[in-house]
XYZ file of C-alpha atoms in Angstrom:
427
model
C 24.148 -5.376 -8.701
C 22.134 -8.541 -8.194
C 18.505 -8.215 -7.165
C 16.964 -10.556 -4.639
C 15.622 -13.564 -6.565
C 12.594 -15.417 -5.209
C 10.465 -18.306 -6.411
C 6.944 -19.135 -5.313
C 7.932 -22.818 -5.416
C 10.612 -22.371 -2.762
C 9.981 -23.329 0.842
C 9.530 -20.288 3.003
C 8.479 -18.040 0.120
C 5.423 -16.653 1.919
C 7.541 -15.565 4.880
C 10.139 -13.995 2.579
C 7.461 -12.076 0.669
C 5.824 -10.870 3.869
C 9.146 -9.603 5.211
C 9.996 -7.930 1.907
C 6.707 -6.107 1.466
C 6.081 -5.172 5.087
C 6.654 -1.483 5.714
C 6.383 -0.273 9.273
C 6.968 3.430 9.491
C 9.382 3.789 12.367
C 7.884 6.019 15.025
C 10.670 8.288 16.213
C 9.841 9.578 19.705
C 12.210 12.526 19.308
C 10.596 13.493 15.992
C 7.105 13.151 17.434
C 7.999 15.320 20.416
C 9.658 17.947 18.223
C 6.625 18.183 15.942
C 4.243 18.239 18.908
C 6.137 21.193 20.370
C 6.006 23.097 17.079
C 2.278 22.478 16.691
C 1.606 23.627 20.255
C 3.722 26.749 19.836
C 2.029 27.774 16.592
C -1.369 27.140 18.136
C -0.505 29.464 21.022
C 1.540 32.197 19.315
C 0.246 32.102 15.730
C 2.160 34.199 13.210
C 5.023 34.917 15.592
C 5.798 31.225 16.009
C 5.546 30.552 12.272
C 7.963 33.396 11.543
C 10.405 32.156 14.173
C 10.439 28.586 12.826
C 10.688 29.839 9.241
C 13.831 31.762 10.146
C 15.224 28.847 12.144
C 14.598 26.034 9.655
C 14.435 27.784 6.264
C 16.824 30.701 6.900
C 14.150 33.146 5.782
C 13.747 36.238 7.922
C 10.484 38.174 7.693
C 8.941 40.812 9.941
C 5.402 39.694 9.155
C 3.546 36.914 7.385
C 2.510 39.410 4.739
C 6.107 39.419 3.526
C 5.840 35.665 2.877
C 2.637 35.896 0.841
C 3.372 35.455 -2.863
C 1.107 37.749 -4.911
C -1.131 36.103 -7.471
C 0.447 38.351 -10.077
C 3.811 36.662 -9.511
C 2.300 33.216 -10.089
C 0.564 34.396 -13.256
C 3.793 36.004 -14.447
C 5.647 32.727 -13.849
C 3.115 30.920 -16.037
C 3.473 33.510 -18.797
C 7.261 33.396 -18.657
C 7.598 29.619 -19.027
C 9.467 28.285 -22.019
C 7.063 27.123 -24.709
C 7.872 23.437 -24.236
C 7.261 23.627 -20.476
C 4.146 25.735 -20.884
C 2.652 23.385 -23.463
C 3.432 20.316 -21.332
C 2.003 21.875 -18.174
C -1.187 23.022 -19.934
C -1.660 19.642 -21.629
C -1.257 17.827 -18.314
C -3.675 20.235 -16.618
C -6.321 19.721 -19.314
C -6.084 15.930 -19.099
C -6.143 15.854 -15.294
C -9.121 18.208 -15.163
C -11.044 16.271 -17.818
C -10.618 13.016 -15.896
C -11.608 14.487 -12.545
C -14.663 16.261 -13.937
C -16.075 12.794 -14.614
C -15.804 12.019 -10.871
C -18.045 14.899 -9.831
C -21.097 13.641 -7.956
C -24.378 15.468 -7.399
C -27.031 15.500 -4.696
C -30.013 13.148 -4.997
C -33.253 12.276 -3.223
C -36.372 10.181 -3.622
C -39.908 10.292 -2.190
C -41.658 7.233 -0.803
C -45.371 6.528 -1.311
C -46.365 8.011 2.083
C -44.581 11.284 1.297
C -41.367 10.636 3.241
C -38.403 12.123 1.394
C -34.868 10.778 1.778
C -31.675 11.768 0.059
C -28.071 12.822 0.098
C -26.791 16.362 -0.244
C -23.253 16.927 -1.499
C -21.332 20.102 -0.789
C -17.657 20.973 -1.259
C -15.176 21.292 1.557
C -15.004 25.015 2.247
C -11.263 25.648 2.577
C -8.306 23.359 1.769
C -4.599 23.657 2.501
C -2.142 22.278 -0.060
C 1.432 21.499 0.991
C 4.037 21.463 -1.785
C 7.721 20.722 -1.108
C 9.941 23.621 -2.157
C 13.546 24.676 -2.398
C 15.642 22.833 -4.981
C 12.855 20.348 -5.727
C 10.091 21.255 -8.169
C 6.803 19.383 -8.072
C 4.344 21.049 -10.461
C 2.675 17.666 -10.966
C 1.902 17.547 -7.239
C 0.251 20.961 -7.473
C -1.960 19.842 -10.347
C -2.890 16.473 -8.844
C -3.997 18.025 -5.556
C -5.406 21.364 -6.676
C -7.394 20.279 -9.737
C -9.774 17.816 -8.010
C -10.279 20.351 -5.203
C -11.298 23.035 -7.665
C -13.496 20.642 -9.665
C -15.264 19.762 -6.407
C -15.985 23.445 -5.826
C -13.619 24.199 -2.938
C -14.064 27.924 -2.255
C -10.525 28.681 -1.127
C -7.340 26.716 -1.785
C -4.295 27.899 0.162
C -0.907 26.591 -0.936
C 2.087 26.598 1.403
C 5.551 25.881 0.068
C 9.010 26.927 1.262
C 10.573 29.039 -1.487
C 8.481 27.676 -4.404
C 10.168 27.930 -7.786
C 8.733 29.365 -11.005
C 7.381 26.036 -12.289
C 5.470 25.391 -9.072
C 4.053 28.924 -9.107
C 3.038 28.516 -12.755
C 1.189 25.284 -11.918
C -0.543 27.049 -9.020
C -1.734 29.820 -11.324
C -2.959 27.337 -13.917
C -4.800 25.197 -11.353
C -6.535 28.166 -9.722
C -4.808 28.184 -6.326
C -6.190 31.181 -4.428
C -3.325 32.027 -2.061
C 0.349 31.046 -1.912
C 2.464 31.511 1.229
C 6.198 30.751 1.281
C 6.320 28.698 4.468
C 7.000 25.019 5.010
C 7.628 22.288 7.528
C 5.555 21.336 10.542
C 4.939 25.021 11.260
C 3.096 25.402 7.946
C 0.894 22.388 8.729
C 0.164 23.877 12.163
C -0.756 27.238 10.657
C -3.183 25.567 8.256
C -4.688 23.289 10.908
C -5.183 25.846 13.681
C -5.173 29.177 11.849
C -3.133 32.255 12.759
C -3.712 36.006 12.649
C -2.901 35.891 8.934
C -3.955 32.416 7.827
C -7.505 31.140 8.277
C -7.991 27.618 9.543
C -8.548 25.095 6.744
C -10.858 22.086 6.771
C -8.516 19.645 5.057
C -4.781 19.401 4.318
C -3.393 17.537 1.304
C -0.018 17.165 -0.356
C 3.327 15.414 0.260
C 6.227 16.499 2.441
C 9.197 15.328 4.475
C 9.009 13.313 7.699
C 8.237 16.426 9.760
C 5.357 17.348 7.477
C 4.022 13.774 7.466
C 4.213 13.570 11.262
C 2.531 16.973 11.615
C -0.317 15.826 9.363
C -0.697 12.691 11.457
C -0.893 14.702 14.673
C -3.415 17.297 13.413
C -5.725 14.673 11.888
C -9.027 15.010 13.668
C -8.625 18.758 13.983
C -8.691 18.784 10.187
C -8.983 16.140 7.515
C -5.936 14.907 5.613
C -5.518 13.094 2.321
C -3.622 10.040 3.597
C -0.544 8.921 5.500
C 1.641 7.831 2.625
C 4.579 5.468 2.742
C 7.419 5.090 0.218
C 6.567 4.811 -3.462
C 5.957 1.336 -4.907
C 5.784 -0.373 -8.270
C 4.834 -3.970 -9.004
C 5.238 -5.226 -12.567
C 3.550 -8.394 -13.824
C 5.190 -9.431 -17.074
C 4.559 -12.406 -19.329
C 8.042 -12.024 -20.829
C 6.964 -10.292 -24.033
C 7.927 -6.774 -22.910
C 11.434 -5.406 -23.510
C 13.667 -6.200 -20.545
C 15.120 -2.683 -20.792
C 11.630 -1.182 -20.492
C 10.843 -3.259 -17.423
C 14.177 -2.414 -15.796
C 13.623 1.301 -16.345
C 10.077 1.076 -14.968
C 11.522 -0.475 -11.817
C 14.091 2.340 -11.685
C 11.346 4.950 -12.038
C 10.084 4.242 -8.541
C 13.350 3.135 -6.967
C 14.846 6.554 -7.712
C 12.387 8.265 -5.352
C 14.226 7.165 -2.214
C 16.039 4.272 -0.580
C 12.813 2.949 0.985
C 10.887 2.753 -2.313
C 9.911 -0.693 -3.533
C 10.183 -2.227 -7.014
C 9.148 -5.834 -7.670
C 8.797 -7.867 -10.861
C 6.573 -10.968 -11.046
C 6.914 -13.293 -14.037
C 6.563 -17.004 -14.786
C 9.357 -16.692 -17.392
C 12.801 -17.390 -15.875
C 14.607 -16.230 -19.014
C 12.769 -12.920 -18.850
C 13.799 -12.453 -15.216
C 17.407 -13.135 -16.236
C 17.140 -10.587 -19.053
C 15.750 -7.940 -16.716
C 18.578 -8.612 -14.251
C 21.101 -8.108 -17.073
C 19.347 -4.908 -18.162
C 19.486 -3.568 -14.605
C 23.234 -4.207 -14.418
C 23.801 -2.560 -17.793
C 21.540 0.480 -17.355
C 22.127 1.352 -13.705
C 25.611 2.910 -14.082
C 24.265 5.573 -16.461
C 21.471 6.731 -14.135
C 22.037 10.091 -12.374
C 20.320 8.753 -9.231
C 22.015 5.343 -9.419
C 23.032 5.311 -5.749
C 19.438 5.827 -4.585
C 18.148 3.284 -7.105
C 20.717 0.709 -6.038
C 19.967 1.205 -2.343
C 16.223 0.836 -2.969
C 16.578 -2.286 -5.110
C 19.060 -3.823 -2.683
C 16.832 -3.354 0.365
C 13.303 -3.762 -1.008
C 13.526 -4.894 -4.630
C 12.978 -8.407 -6.001
C 12.573 -10.540 -9.097
C 9.965 -13.212 -8.395
C 9.318 -16.268 -10.534
C 5.703 -17.408 -10.316
C 4.112 -20.620 -11.530
C 1.879 -18.721 -13.957
C 0.111 -15.385 -14.428
C -2.813 -16.495 -12.278
C -0.461 -16.849 -9.332
C 1.148 -13.506 -10.161
C -2.260 -11.814 -9.973
C -3.000 -13.505 -6.653
C 0.318 -12.276 -5.267
C -0.394 -8.769 -6.530
C -3.674 -8.743 -4.617
C -1.826 -9.837 -1.495
C 0.792 -7.096 -1.878
C -1.771 -4.387 -2.857
C 0.793 -2.091 -4.510
C 0.560 1.628 -5.161
C 1.343 1.175 -8.892
C 0.714 -2.071 -10.772
C 1.894 -2.525 -14.353
C 0.150 -5.386 -16.147
C 2.707 -5.798 -18.909
C 1.187 -8.760 -20.742
C -0.116 -9.590 -24.196
C -3.832 -9.319 -23.350
C -4.110 -7.186 -20.188
C -7.894 -6.836 -20.296
C -8.230 -10.588 -19.833
C -6.283 -10.395 -16.553
C -7.655 -7.139 -15.184
C -10.746 -8.744 -13.534
C -8.402 -10.848 -11.400
C -6.790 -7.750 -9.856
C -8.648 -6.204 -6.932
C -6.029 -4.428 -4.790
C -3.985 -1.677 -6.424
C -3.847 2.101 -6.325
C -3.533 2.336 -10.113
C -3.331 -0.380 -12.763
C -1.426 0.268 -16.004
C -2.577 -1.988 -18.814
C -0.203 -3.228 -21.499
C 3.441 -2.665 -22.337
C 2.909 0.890 -23.627
C 1.456 2.094 -20.311
C 4.458 3.210 -18.288
C 3.810 4.279 -14.716
C 5.802 7.462 -15.384
C 3.066 8.754 -17.695
C 0.563 8.222 -14.904
C 2.698 10.397 -12.634
C 2.349 13.398 -14.907
C -0.329 13.542 -17.527
C -2.417 10.406 -18.123
C -5.288 12.013 -16.198
C -6.010 9.877 -13.106
C -4.567 11.113 -9.835
C -1.053 10.128 -8.840
C -1.800 10.466 -5.115
C -2.307 6.779 -4.348
C -2.532 4.443 -1.346
C 0.765 2.824 -0.343
C 2.062 0.181 2.076
C -0.746 -2.259 1.310
C -3.527 0.229 2.045
C -4.911 -0.233 -1.468
C -6.802 -3.116 0.164
C -9.173 -0.508 1.606
C -8.173 2.914 0.231
C -8.540 4.761 -3.067
C -6.652 7.357 -5.102
C -7.179 11.015 -4.257
C -10.153 12.364 -6.178
C -12.936 14.897 -6.350
C -14.876 12.823 -3.802
C -12.181 13.635 -1.208
C -13.174 17.292 -1.408
C -16.925 16.738 -1.153
C -18.965 16.205 2.000
C -22.151 14.164 2.133
C -25.113 15.054 4.338
C -28.093 12.744 4.663
C -31.488 14.408 4.093
C -34.449 13.070 6.091
C -37.959 14.498 5.695
C -40.566 12.277 7.408
C -44.197 12.709 6.446
C -47.026 12.493 9.025
C -47.887 9.008 7.802
C -44.234 8.026 7.904
C -43.907 9.322 11.474
C -46.478 6.727 12.568
C -45.038 3.779 10.654
C -41.368 4.527 11.221
C -41.951 5.826 14.728
C -43.429 2.494 15.801
C -40.406 0.646 14.421
C -38.012 3.095 16.087
C -39.696 2.926 19.486
C -39.528 -0.867 19.568
C -35.809 -0.824 18.733
C -35.106 2.029 21.175
C -36.876 0.197 24.012
C -34.760 -2.837 23.196
C -31.632 -0.730 23.624
C -32.878 0.741 26.883
C -33.061 4.283 25.465
C -36.456 5.427 26.695
C -36.136 9.048 25.551
C -35.510 7.842 22.016
C -38.594 5.633 22.207
C -40.851 8.370 23.634
C -39.570 10.937 21.097
C -40.648 8.603 18.287
C -44.001 7.666 19.899
C -45.028 11.249 20.702
C -45.343 11.970 16.980
C -48.079 9.407 16.467
C -49.756 8.644 19.805
């Protein structure tokens, strides 16, 4: 298959790039209404509604929620029973992810001014977090680790994982990451149970983790009742190559995101026309042997592109405009170009740094901003599971000095009670 070929020198390039990279999540009124009804029902009927939807959508019949609770012993047994290669890989990934996130941990601080006024910031962990993990035939142990580890490093007291029919690898990851409770429920009804609480499940303070369109819509609708990690769009990769990286490597890196789904995006920027030609040839040669070739082809056909830039400076400027989820800087001296890149969820430096390693075990979180939101958003981290409270302790001397300032500003805003409250401390 031939990928879309663009050139920054061509007339109309900016419009073509904008159309290619724009992702507007289609709001389906029927889907929204369906999810809204499920959320309302679970809020009213609690466990009974969750059980009914679990039977209806997941074909799992249970008389009580207790039957859907997976004992911690089963998760620990799954970890023990893993094949050595899987166990070693899972434990190595866990150790690296935890080590990275421990460096993100922030602490409370304060300072005292000369008049005795003390100001500061107090950090405390979110009390209870819900983690959604897709289940069934799919297995996402990496998703468990990436969401659970920073929560536990932050000090979250209780982490409740919901997943429809989680397999052994997911349960093993939950045991390793310290998940406190696992319940075999999924869909919008699981999000509702976490957001509102039921007779069996306590209400959580924040919900994280990926899911299907019903789960994503449910998270959108409960936001405000609880916190959420982010509203994620399709996966994205943008590769900047100077032409020195193997064309086969670049093609496979593009495949690595295109295989997620038909809406995923994979783009290559390079000033080297021969390199773009070589990558096109590699795509045509390698695609037929890929198990998910139909998904990859659909993704590349609809949202993929090979873009010839004037130089690497222009490629970096385009990358900042696109603000991709994953950005591979596959050039000879990546550190020289890194300062020019300001908008990306994660930047992979040099030809040896494949995005796939970042998905599993490099250490940084793979939950990243998509659809251009890297312009103002950050990867999931420990800081997402910590709350900040400002500490204000005004001394008697400070009450006079700061009170006078406050009363003047309050009078200017027409808020007389504010002004009098400040003045009464020093008049």
